[in-house]
């Protein structure tokens, strides 16, 4: 996820802070609707549901569309309070500290008052609390809640709920209101410690959890038995149960959602995730309002659920397992990758300064550069179906790395010093472009990509893949430019870099493809710097700043075009424009800035940056001691290689500053670019007096030397 203010658009005060009712904001057109019941079961997993222990939930699954809910709100895990609050607000919301259950409402006649709702409006992440209830009241309809979470989700901006009962038996009339909500807390209450989520991943033994699932099933059944016939049912596990996030259950019972066979029903997806079987908490809000025929306020960032291809509880449980596995392995993998990288530079220094085993260093450099793209390519295999998922995943990554390295080192291009680096760059770019054009299934649940369990991104080009794509494109096109320049086609070389770079940049930023906000800002100066250096021009600080501004303008145009589409079709780019217009974008910017600052000194990633850049810089400054002159020799013989490297580093530095992943961007640029440059240097023959022959474009008033470009 990325951030950058759209400086060309002045925010307006369409939504003020405090107690301004959400219904004062223009609303999306309401659809004709009937009665809808929202049943929240915090902590519910698909692994909890089976025909023996949870028969009512199993029966409901056979009548419903099925999906997974990413309960990501603001923090790493989402307590039930934050989950219910996010549905109430229609945006990711939080109370600002580690929390547990929502507040207990105060009974007032047949209804209740959640006194905390007005207080939440003063919080950065609670401004829109009560949006759902206010929209229902604005449409002249009433709300009925069973349980404290249900009261919070249906309370209006003043905290009022029309009908309230603490349990299903206490609500006398289930047909009076068109919008109902039921809180099923049986599965989550025993986990809490001092009304807070525990620090342990699973604080309760498996058999005890089975018993809790049976209790939750009975509570769900009690509500289902009282709902009037024809009620549309939205069921979701609106929170986590421990310190490890999971994908939670979603079911949607309405006309046409009956099981195709057994419990294989249509999948529940949403445009917010671009996934056919995953939704997010804010998507529940418009789904409820649409079912009730109530207009959706424009402050609601979620989009209604939609039906997709059939899926099963087993498939959805496996998706959760894959996401949790990847999340659990990511830190270990990056630590190992950083350790191997630092060790490689130390070994390379030792061997090169002694003029020994250049071939070993070159081959190891290609293997190291091939590993990042292997973390995506391995998803072409069904590793998540193996009984040994960790071993299969890691083995698949190592095997894919070996295969890519073998193609680079053993192919017919192996005799050319630039052949293996060009091959790795081409494979990296091709895999990522293929992934962008086919729905980003390779980045999803990958060690260097993202997972819905974390909930930072669900589709498109993530920050680390952006760094790899930009580096691969800029280095790859620069290597191709080397041969064009040698053949006297300097203009064609510059045009090729710009054309391919712009195409890759558009894929990275285009809504629904890459949807990468900061990636466009960072890609543009990288392309421009590479092209200028290939053309033999100097790059000043002023020019570099102008290229960054141009990147901001480019992504702003893309975002506005996305905003002009219907709300249901918009990505987060277009929705950000809407937030800028109504003045509600600052909390999101603050979160992105905080995330970027927190990752600048990442212990897993900073060693990659420091070791790689230190080796590169000192190899140039002191070639006789650090690399036996291999890097300067490569730049002398292949000057376009230097242009691509500098352009990639520019994109990496800018990307580090405008992305919430911070150091992760620059670390991956260094991890791919420096080994490829080192391989070219190791393989470049040491021939005294050899000079690169170039044919510059004749242009009055400039130097005819392609090495003149300096940053």
mmCIF file of C-alpha atoms in Angstrom, residues 290-604:
data_model
loop_
_atom_site.group_PDB
_atom_site.id
_atom_site.type_symbol
_atom_site.label_atom_id
_atom_site.label_comp_id
_atom_site.label_asym_id
_atom_site.label_seq_id
_atom_site.Cartn_x
_atom_site.Cartn_y
_atom_site.Cartn_z
ATOM 1 C CA UNK A 290 -28.223 -2.789 -0.117
ATOM 2 C CA UNK A 291 -30.122 -5.774 1.236
ATOM 3 C CA UNK A 292 -32.355 -3.403 3.219
ATOM 4 C CA UNK A 293 -32.847 -0.999 0.312
ATOM 5 C CA UNK A 294 -30.978 1.821 2.085
ATOM 6 C CA UNK A 295 -28.714 4.309 0.294
ATOM 7 C CA UNK A 296 -25.017 3.851 1.043
ATOM 8 C CA UNK A 297 -23.283 7.026 2.330
ATOM 9 C CA UNK A 298 -20.283 8.109 0.310
ATOM 10 C CA UNK A 299 -18.073 7.954 3.403
ATOM 11 C CA UNK A 300 -18.402 4.158 3.250
ATOM 12 C CA UNK A 301 -15.277 2.799 1.561
ATOM 13 C CA UNK A 302 -16.473 -0.792 1.385
ATOM 14 C CA UNK A 303 -18.286 -2.173 -1.648
ATOM 15 C CA UNK A 304 -21.128 -4.716 -1.736
ATOM 16 C CA UNK A 305 -20.421 -8.418 -1.874
ATOM 17 C CA UNK A 306 -20.799 -10.276 -5.158
ATOM 18 C CA UNK A 307 -21.139 -13.926 -6.092
ATOM 19 C CA UNK A 308 -18.439 -15.911 -7.841
ATOM 20 C CA UNK A 309 -17.465 -19.427 -8.856
ATOM 21 C CA UNK A 310 -18.313 -22.291 -6.485
ATOM 22 C CA UNK A 311 -16.055 -22.961 -3.517
ATOM 23 C CA UNK A 312 -16.091 -25.203 -0.451
ATOM 24 C CA UNK A 313 -15.275 -24.798 3.255
ATOM 25 C CA UNK A 314 -12.227 -27.011 2.706
ATOM 26 C CA UNK A 315 -10.896 -24.676 0.005
ATOM 27 C CA UNK A 316 -11.416 -21.646 2.235
ATOM 28 C CA UNK A 317 -9.778 -23.353 5.224
ATOM 29 C CA UNK A 318 -6.775 -24.150 3.036
ATOM 30 C CA UNK A 319 -6.571 -20.493 1.953
ATOM 31 C CA UNK A 320 -6.337 -19.447 5.588
ATOM 32 C CA UNK A 321 -3.676 -22.061 6.247
ATOM 33 C CA UNK A 322 -1.625 -20.846 3.266
ATOM 34 C CA UNK A 323 -1.828 -17.222 4.369
ATOM 35 C CA UNK A 324 -0.919 -18.001 7.968
ATOM 36 C CA UNK A 325 1.974 -20.193 6.799
ATOM 37 C CA UNK A 326 3.385 -17.472 4.554
ATOM 38 C CA UNK A 327 2.991 -14.834 7.255
ATOM 39 C CA UNK A 328 4.746 -17.028 9.787
ATOM 40 C CA UNK A 329 7.646 -17.764 7.445
ATOM 41 C CA UNK A 330 8.179 -14.266 6.037
ATOM 42 C CA UNK A 331 10.323 -12.943 8.874
ATOM 43 C CA UNK A 332 12.475 -16.072 8.966
ATOM 44 C CA UNK A 333 12.868 -16.046 5.182
ATOM 45 C CA UNK A 334 13.933 -12.403 5.003
ATOM 46 C CA UNK A 335 16.373 -12.888 7.875
ATOM 47 C CA UNK A 336 17.879 -15.880 6.097
ATOM 48 C CA UNK A 337 17.985 -14.022 2.777
ATOM 49 C CA UNK A 338 19.716 -11.042 4.399
ATOM 50 C CA UNK A 339 22.216 -13.353 6.100
ATOM 51 C CA UNK A 340 23.021 -15.147 2.862
ATOM 52 C CA UNK A 341 23.354 -11.830 1.025
ATOM 53 C CA UNK A 342 25.796 -10.372 3.542
ATOM 54 C CA UNK A 343 27.752 -13.633 3.561
ATOM 55 C CA UNK A 344 27.903 -13.567 -0.238
ATOM 56 C CA UNK A 345 29.436 -10.074 -0.305
ATOM 57 C CA UNK A 346 31.958 -11.082 2.354
ATOM 58 C CA UNK A 347 32.925 -14.189 0.354
ATOM 59 C CA UNK A 348 33.056 -12.201 -2.888
ATOM 60 C CA UNK A 349 35.362 -9.653 -1.265
ATOM 61 C CA UNK A 350 37.654 -12.397 0.021
ATOM 62 C CA UNK A 351 37.898 -14.213 -3.300
ATOM 63 C CA UNK A 352 38.107 -11.205 -5.618
ATOM 64 C CA UNK A 353 40.794 -9.411 -3.650
ATOM 65 C CA UNK A 354 42.871 -12.566 -4.002
ATOM 66 C CA UNK A 355 42.079 -12.926 -7.723
ATOM 67 C CA UNK A 356 40.600 -16.355 -7.101
ATOM 68 C CA UNK A 357 37.474 -18.207 -8.239
ATOM 69 C CA UNK A 358 35.885 -15.408 -10.251
ATOM 70 C CA UNK A 359 33.624 -17.972 -11.878
ATOM 71 C CA UNK A 360 32.279 -19.099 -8.514
ATOM 72 C CA UNK A 361 31.494 -15.513 -7.516
ATOM 73 C CA UNK A 362 29.739 -14.867 -10.821
ATOM 74 C CA UNK A 363 27.619 -18.006 -10.608
ATOM 75 C CA UNK A 364 26.704 -17.323 -6.970
ATOM 76 C CA UNK A 365 25.666 -13.791 -7.931
ATOM 77 C CA UNK A 366 23.219 -15.145 -10.527
ATOM 78 C CA UNK A 367 21.770 -17.646 -8.039
ATOM 79 C CA UNK A 368 21.263 -14.875 -5.474
ATOM 80 C CA UNK A 369 19.600 -12.598 -8.037
ATOM 81 C CA UNK A 370 17.285 -15.418 -9.159
ATOM 82 C CA UNK A 371 15.856 -16.069 -5.704
ATOM 83 C CA UNK A 372 13.424 -13.116 -5.357
ATOM 84 C CA UNK A 373 11.423 -13.945 -8.491
ATOM 85 C CA UNK A 374 11.371 -17.600 -7.437
ATOM 86 C CA UNK A 375 9.218 -16.686 -4.438
ATOM 87 C CA UNK A 376 6.462 -15.790 -6.924
ATOM 88 C CA UNK A 377 7.078 -18.440 -9.579
ATOM 89 C CA UNK A 378 6.738 -21.170 -6.931
ATOM 90 C CA UNK A 379 3.027 -20.338 -6.706
ATOM 91 C CA UNK A 380 2.606 -22.002 -10.078
ATOM 92 C CA UNK A 381 2.874 -25.158 -7.972
ATOM 93 C CA UNK A 382 0.157 -26.271 -5.547
ATOM 94 C CA UNK A 383 2.421 -26.242 -2.494
ATOM 95 C CA UNK A 384 -0.513 -25.415 -0.198
ATOM 96 C CA UNK A 385 -2.054 -28.831 -0.924
ATOM 97 C CA UNK A 386 0.959 -30.684 0.400
ATOM 98 C CA UNK A 387 0.803 -32.238 3.896
ATOM 99 C CA UNK A 388 4.219 -30.635 4.496
ATOM 100 C CA UNK A 389 3.522 -27.076 3.398
ATOM 101 C CA UNK A 390 6.617 -25.436 4.896
ATOM 102 C CA UNK A 391 9.035 -27.962 3.406
ATOM 103 C CA UNK A 392 7.219 -27.913 0.062
ATOM 104 C CA UNK A 393 7.190 -24.112 -0.116
ATOM 105 C CA UNK A 394 10.857 -23.657 0.775
ATOM 106 C CA UNK A 395 11.885 -26.577 -1.416
ATOM 107 C CA UNK A 396 9.891 -25.107 -4.280
ATOM 108 C CA UNK A 397 11.583 -21.719 -3.895
ATOM 109 C CA UNK A 398 15.057 -23.276 -3.853
ATOM 110 C CA UNK A 399 14.255 -25.553 -6.782
ATOM 111 C CA UNK A 400 12.844 -22.687 -8.840
ATOM 112 C CA UNK A 401 15.887 -20.571 -8.003
ATOM 113 C CA UNK A 402 18.159 -23.346 -9.237
ATOM 114 C CA UNK A 403 16.130 -23.710 -12.437
ATOM 115 C CA UNK A 404 16.237 -19.995 -13.273
ATOM 116 C CA UNK A 405 19.952 -19.825 -12.482
ATOM 117 C CA UNK A 406 20.578 -22.852 -14.701
ATOM 118 C CA UNK A 407 18.711 -21.245 -17.594
ATOM 119 C CA UNK A 408 20.755 -18.068 -17.159
ATOM 120 C CA UNK A 409 24.132 -19.745 -16.760
ATOM 121 C CA UNK A 410 23.806 -22.645 -19.206
ATOM 122 C CA UNK A 411 21.847 -21.149 -22.088
ATOM 123 C CA UNK A 412 23.423 -20.151 -25.429
ATOM 124 C CA UNK A 413 23.812 -16.575 -24.080
ATOM 125 C CA UNK A 414 26.201 -17.752 -21.349
ATOM 126 C CA UNK A 415 29.284 -16.754 -23.363
ATOM 127 C CA UNK A 416 28.272 -13.093 -23.300
ATOM 128 C CA UNK A 417 29.090 -11.435 -19.946
ATOM 129 C CA UNK A 418 25.755 -9.624 -20.092
ATOM 130 C CA UNK A 419 23.805 -12.734 -21.132
ATOM 131 C CA UNK A 420 23.070 -14.258 -17.695
ATOM 132 C CA UNK A 421 22.203 -10.889 -16.054
ATOM 133 C CA UNK A 422 19.919 -10.049 -18.974
ATOM 134 C CA UNK A 423 18.257 -13.472 -18.673
ATOM 135 C CA UNK A 424 17.541 -13.110 -14.946
ATOM 136 C CA UNK A 425 16.227 -9.568 -15.490
ATOM 137 C CA UNK A 426 14.013 -10.741 -18.368
ATOM 138 C CA UNK A 427 12.618 -13.687 -16.391
ATOM 139 C CA UNK A 428 11.933 -11.465 -13.379
ATOM 140 C CA UNK A 429 10.126 -8.878 -15.485
ATOM 141 C CA UNK A 430 8.224 -11.509 -17.475
ATOM 142 C CA UNK A 431 6.973 -13.345 -14.375
ATOM 143 C CA UNK A 432 5.768 -10.134 -12.733
ATOM 144 C CA UNK A 433 4.131 -8.783 -15.907
ATOM 145 C CA UNK A 434 2.430 -12.148 -16.461
ATOM 146 C CA UNK A 435 1.198 -12.012 -12.880
ATOM 147 C CA UNK A 436 -0.183 -8.489 -13.327
ATOM 148 C CA UNK A 437 -2.041 -9.480 -16.466
ATOM 149 C CA UNK A 438 -3.549 -12.613 -14.915
ATOM 150 C CA UNK A 439 -4.896 -11.288 -11.622
ATOM 151 C CA UNK A 440 -1.734 -11.326 -9.437
ATOM 152 C CA UNK A 441 -2.118 -14.910 -8.269
ATOM 153 C CA UNK A 442 1.666 -15.324 -7.957
ATOM 154 C CA UNK A 443 2.291 -12.410 -5.599
ATOM 155 C CA UNK A 444 -0.670 -13.468 -3.461
ATOM 156 C CA UNK A 445 0.434 -15.701 -0.561
ATOM 157 C CA UNK A 446 4.098 -15.428 -1.518
ATOM 158 C CA UNK A 447 7.123 -14.874 0.710
ATOM 159 C CA UNK A 448 8.006 -11.577 -1.000
ATOM 160 C CA UNK A 449 4.446 -10.594 -1.841
ATOM 161 C CA UNK A 450 1.372 -10.223 0.324
ATOM 162 C CA UNK A 451 -1.397 -12.203 1.926
ATOM 163 C CA UNK A 452 -4.984 -11.406 2.880
ATOM 164 C CA UNK A 453 -4.223 -12.616 6.407
ATOM 165 C CA UNK A 454 -2.049 -9.528 6.889
ATOM 166 C CA UNK A 455 -4.510 -7.400 4.935
ATOM 167 C CA UNK A 456 -2.116 -4.720 3.678
ATOM 168 C CA UNK A 457 -2.925 -5.460 0.039
ATOM 169 C CA UNK A 458 -5.138 -7.967 -1.749
ATOM 170 C CA UNK A 459 -4.320 -7.449 -5.437
ATOM 171 C CA UNK A 460 -2.032 -5.549 -7.760
ATOM 172 C CA UNK A 461 1.684 -4.789 -7.487
ATOM 173 C CA UNK A 462 3.047 -4.730 -3.945
ATOM 174 C CA UNK A 463 6.069 -2.706 -2.901
ATOM 175 C CA UNK A 464 8.732 -5.424 -3.067
ATOM 176 C CA UNK A 465 7.521 -6.767 -6.448
ATOM 177 C CA UNK A 466 7.505 -3.168 -7.704
ATOM 178 C CA UNK A 467 11.158 -2.820 -6.729
ATOM 179 C CA UNK A 468 12.004 -6.029 -8.561
ATOM 180 C CA UNK A 469 9.945 -5.099 -11.641
ATOM 181 C CA UNK A 470 11.430 -1.616 -11.976
ATOM 182 C CA UNK A 471 14.975 -2.932 -11.473
ATOM 183 C CA UNK A 472 14.505 -5.770 -13.941
ATOM 184 C CA UNK A 473 12.995 -3.484 -16.589
ATOM 185 C CA UNK A 474 15.576 -0.714 -16.213
ATOM 186 C CA UNK A 475 18.588 -3.037 -16.115
ATOM 187 C CA UNK A 476 17.219 -5.279 -18.848
ATOM 188 C CA UNK A 477 16.443 -2.425 -21.235
ATOM 189 C CA UNK A 478 19.789 -0.800 -20.447
ATOM 190 C CA UNK A 479 21.611 -4.001 -21.389
ATOM 191 C CA UNK A 480 19.650 -4.159 -24.645
ATOM 192 C CA UNK A 481 20.505 -0.488 -25.208
ATOM 193 C CA UNK A 482 24.195 -1.353 -24.933
ATOM 194 C CA UNK A 483 24.038 -3.393 -28.137
ATOM 195 C CA UNK A 484 21.915 -0.805 -29.933
ATOM 196 C CA UNK A 485 24.376 1.949 -29.046
ATOM 197 C CA UNK A 486 27.282 -0.222 -30.181
ATOM 198 C CA UNK A 487 25.500 -0.683 -33.511
ATOM 199 C CA UNK A 488 25.044 3.074 -33.846
ATOM 200 C CA UNK A 489 21.356 3.227 -32.868
ATOM 201 C CA UNK A 490 21.524 5.472 -29.823
ATOM 202 C CA UNK A 491 18.137 7.091 -30.477
ATOM 203 C CA UNK A 492 16.541 3.658 -30.754
ATOM 204 C CA UNK A 493 18.229 2.671 -27.478
ATOM 205 C CA UNK A 494 16.811 5.680 -25.667
ATOM 206 C CA UNK A 495 13.402 5.156 -27.248
ATOM 207 C CA UNK A 496 13.378 1.501 -26.241
ATOM 208 C CA UNK A 497 14.153 2.281 -22.601
ATOM 209 C CA UNK A 498 11.462 4.948 -22.471
ATOM 210 C CA UNK A 499 8.840 2.871 -24.291
ATOM 211 C CA UNK A 500 9.295 -0.337 -22.330
ATOM 212 C CA UNK A 501 9.700 1.600 -19.108
ATOM 213 C CA UNK A 502 6.475 3.548 -19.620
ATOM 214 C CA UNK A 503 4.574 0.368 -20.517
ATOM 215 C CA UNK A 504 5.813 -1.307 -17.331
ATOM 216 C CA UNK A 505 5.010 1.830 -15.339
ATOM 217 C CA UNK A 506 1.439 1.920 -16.676
ATOM 218 C CA UNK A 507 0.949 -1.752 -15.842
ATOM 219 C CA UNK A 508 2.257 -1.043 -12.348
ATOM 220 C CA UNK A 509 -0.096 1.859 -11.742
ATOM 221 C CA UNK A 510 -3.165 1.111 -13.824
ATOM 222 C CA UNK A 511 -6.309 0.548 -11.702
ATOM 223 C CA UNK A 512 -7.222 -3.104 -11.447
ATOM 224 C CA UNK A 513 -3.858 -4.225 -12.863
ATOM 225 C CA UNK A 514 -1.000 -3.005 -10.673
ATOM 226 C CA UNK A 515 -2.914 -0.282 -8.806
ATOM 227 C CA UNK A 516 0.400 0.884 -7.362
ATOM 228 C CA UNK A 517 0.241 4.547 -6.315
ATOM 229 C CA UNK A 518 3.794 5.163 -5.131
ATOM 230 C CA UNK A 519 5.257 2.833 -7.738
ATOM 231 C CA UNK A 520 4.377 5.243 -10.523
ATOM 232 C CA UNK A 521 5.949 8.148 -8.648
ATOM 233 C CA UNK A 522 9.168 6.159 -8.216
ATOM 234 C CA UNK A 523 9.230 4.531 -11.656
ATOM 235 C CA UNK A 524 9.120 7.788 -13.655
ATOM 236 C CA UNK A 525 12.424 9.275 -12.359
ATOM 237 C CA UNK A 526 14.125 5.888 -12.784
ATOM 238 C CA UNK A 527 13.073 5.725 -16.429
ATOM 239 C CA UNK A 528 14.066 9.330 -17.057
ATOM 240 C CA UNK A 529 17.493 9.025 -15.426
ATOM 241 C CA UNK A 530 18.293 5.814 -17.298
ATOM 242 C CA UNK A 531 17.258 7.341 -20.618
ATOM 243 C CA UNK A 532 19.266 10.535 -20.047
ATOM 244 C CA UNK A 533 22.396 8.632 -19.109
ATOM 245 C CA UNK A 534 22.079 6.441 -22.201
ATOM 246 C CA UNK A 535 21.698 9.611 -24.263
ATOM 247 C CA UNK A 536 24.889 10.976 -22.704
ATOM 248 C CA UNK A 537 23.192 13.745 -20.747
ATOM 249 C CA UNK A 538 23.883 14.884 -17.212
ATOM 250 C CA UNK A 539 21.234 14.562 -14.504
ATOM 251 C CA UNK A 540 21.071 17.419 -12.037
ATOM 252 C CA UNK A 541 19.278 17.483 -8.704
ATOM 253 C CA UNK A 542 16.784 19.948 -10.179
ATOM 254 C CA UNK A 543 16.000 17.605 -13.062
ATOM 255 C CA UNK A 544 15.606 14.695 -10.657
ATOM 256 C CA UNK A 545 13.126 16.690 -8.579
ATOM 257 C CA UNK A 546 11.211 17.521 -11.734
ATOM 258 C CA UNK A 547 11.012 13.844 -12.683
ATOM 259 C CA UNK A 548 9.586 13.058 -9.242
ATOM 260 C CA UNK A 549 6.948 15.740 -9.711
ATOM 261 C CA UNK A 550 6.174 14.278 -13.136
ATOM 262 C CA UNK A 551 5.661 10.906 -11.477
ATOM 263 C CA UNK A 552 3.227 12.492 -9.050
ATOM 264 C CA UNK A 553 1.331 14.113 -11.898
ATOM 265 C CA UNK A 554 1.174 10.810 -13.777
ATOM 266 C CA UNK A 555 -0.266 8.862 -10.854
ATOM 267 C CA UNK A 556 -2.684 11.705 -10.096
ATOM 268 C CA UNK A 557 -4.081 11.487 -13.622
ATOM 269 C CA UNK A 558 -4.459 7.716 -13.276
ATOM 270 C CA UNK A 559 -6.201 8.108 -9.912
ATOM 271 C CA UNK A 560 -8.621 10.736 -11.239
ATOM 272 C CA UNK A 561 -9.516 8.526 -14.192
ATOM 273 C CA UNK A 562 -10.239 5.739 -11.711
ATOM 274 C CA UNK A 563 -12.347 8.113 -9.586
ATOM 275 C CA UNK A 564 -14.505 8.967 -12.611
ATOM 276 C CA UNK A 565 -15.641 5.336 -12.823
ATOM 277 C CA UNK A 566 -18.707 4.116 -10.878
ATOM 278 C CA UNK A 567 -17.966 3.666 -7.139
ATOM 279 C CA UNK A 568 -18.355 -0.102 -7.309
ATOM 280 C CA UNK A 569 -15.669 -0.302 -10.014
ATOM 281 C CA UNK A 570 -13.108 1.984 -8.339
ATOM 282 C CA UNK A 571 -9.861 0.777 -6.804
ATOM 283 C CA UNK A 572 -8.148 2.349 -3.817
ATOM 284 C CA UNK A 573 -6.613 4.898 -6.238
ATOM 285 C CA UNK A 574 -9.989 6.362 -7.134
ATOM 286 C CA UNK A 575 -11.274 6.081 -3.580
ATOM 287 C CA UNK A 576 -8.252 8.072 -2.400
ATOM 288 C CA UNK A 577 -9.251 10.905 -4.731
ATOM 289 C CA UNK A 578 -12.695 10.811 -3.134
ATOM 290 C CA UNK A 579 -11.083 11.023 0.305
ATOM 291 C CA UNK A 580 -9.032 14.031 -0.813
ATOM 292 C CA UNK A 581 -12.154 15.759 -2.121
ATOM 293 C CA UNK A 582 -14.152 15.246 1.068
ATOM 294 C CA UNK A 583 -11.174 15.914 3.335
ATOM 295 C CA UNK A 584 -11.005 12.490 4.988
ATOM 296 C CA UNK A 585 -7.606 11.346 3.671
ATOM 297 C CA UNK A 586 -5.350 12.558 6.498
ATOM 298 C CA UNK A 587 -5.768 9.542 8.852
ATOM 299 C CA UNK A 588 -4.790 7.193 6.039
ATOM 300 C CA UNK A 589 -1.770 9.349 5.136
ATOM 301 C CA UNK A 590 -0.703 9.370 8.783
ATOM 302 C CA UNK A 591 -0.867 5.571 8.967
ATOM 303 C CA UNK A 592 1.157 5.179 5.762
ATOM 304 C CA UNK A 593 3.786 7.657 6.927
ATOM 305 C CA UNK A 594 4.076 5.892 10.264
ATOM 306 C CA UNK A 595 4.469 2.526 8.558
ATOM 307 C CA UNK A 596 7.185 3.893 6.265
ATOM 308 C CA UNK A 597 9.140 5.377 9.173
ATOM 309 C CA UNK A 598 8.841 2.138 11.140
ATOM 310 C CA UNK A 599 10.374 0.120 8.299
ATOM 311 C CA UNK A 600 13.292 2.431 7.528
ATOM 312 C CA UNK A 601 15.523 0.589 9.995
ATOM 313 C CA UNK A 602 14.173 -2.907 9.456
ATOM 314 C CA UNK A 603 16.693 -5.401 10.914
ATOM 315 C CA UNK A 604 15.731 -7.947 8.233
#
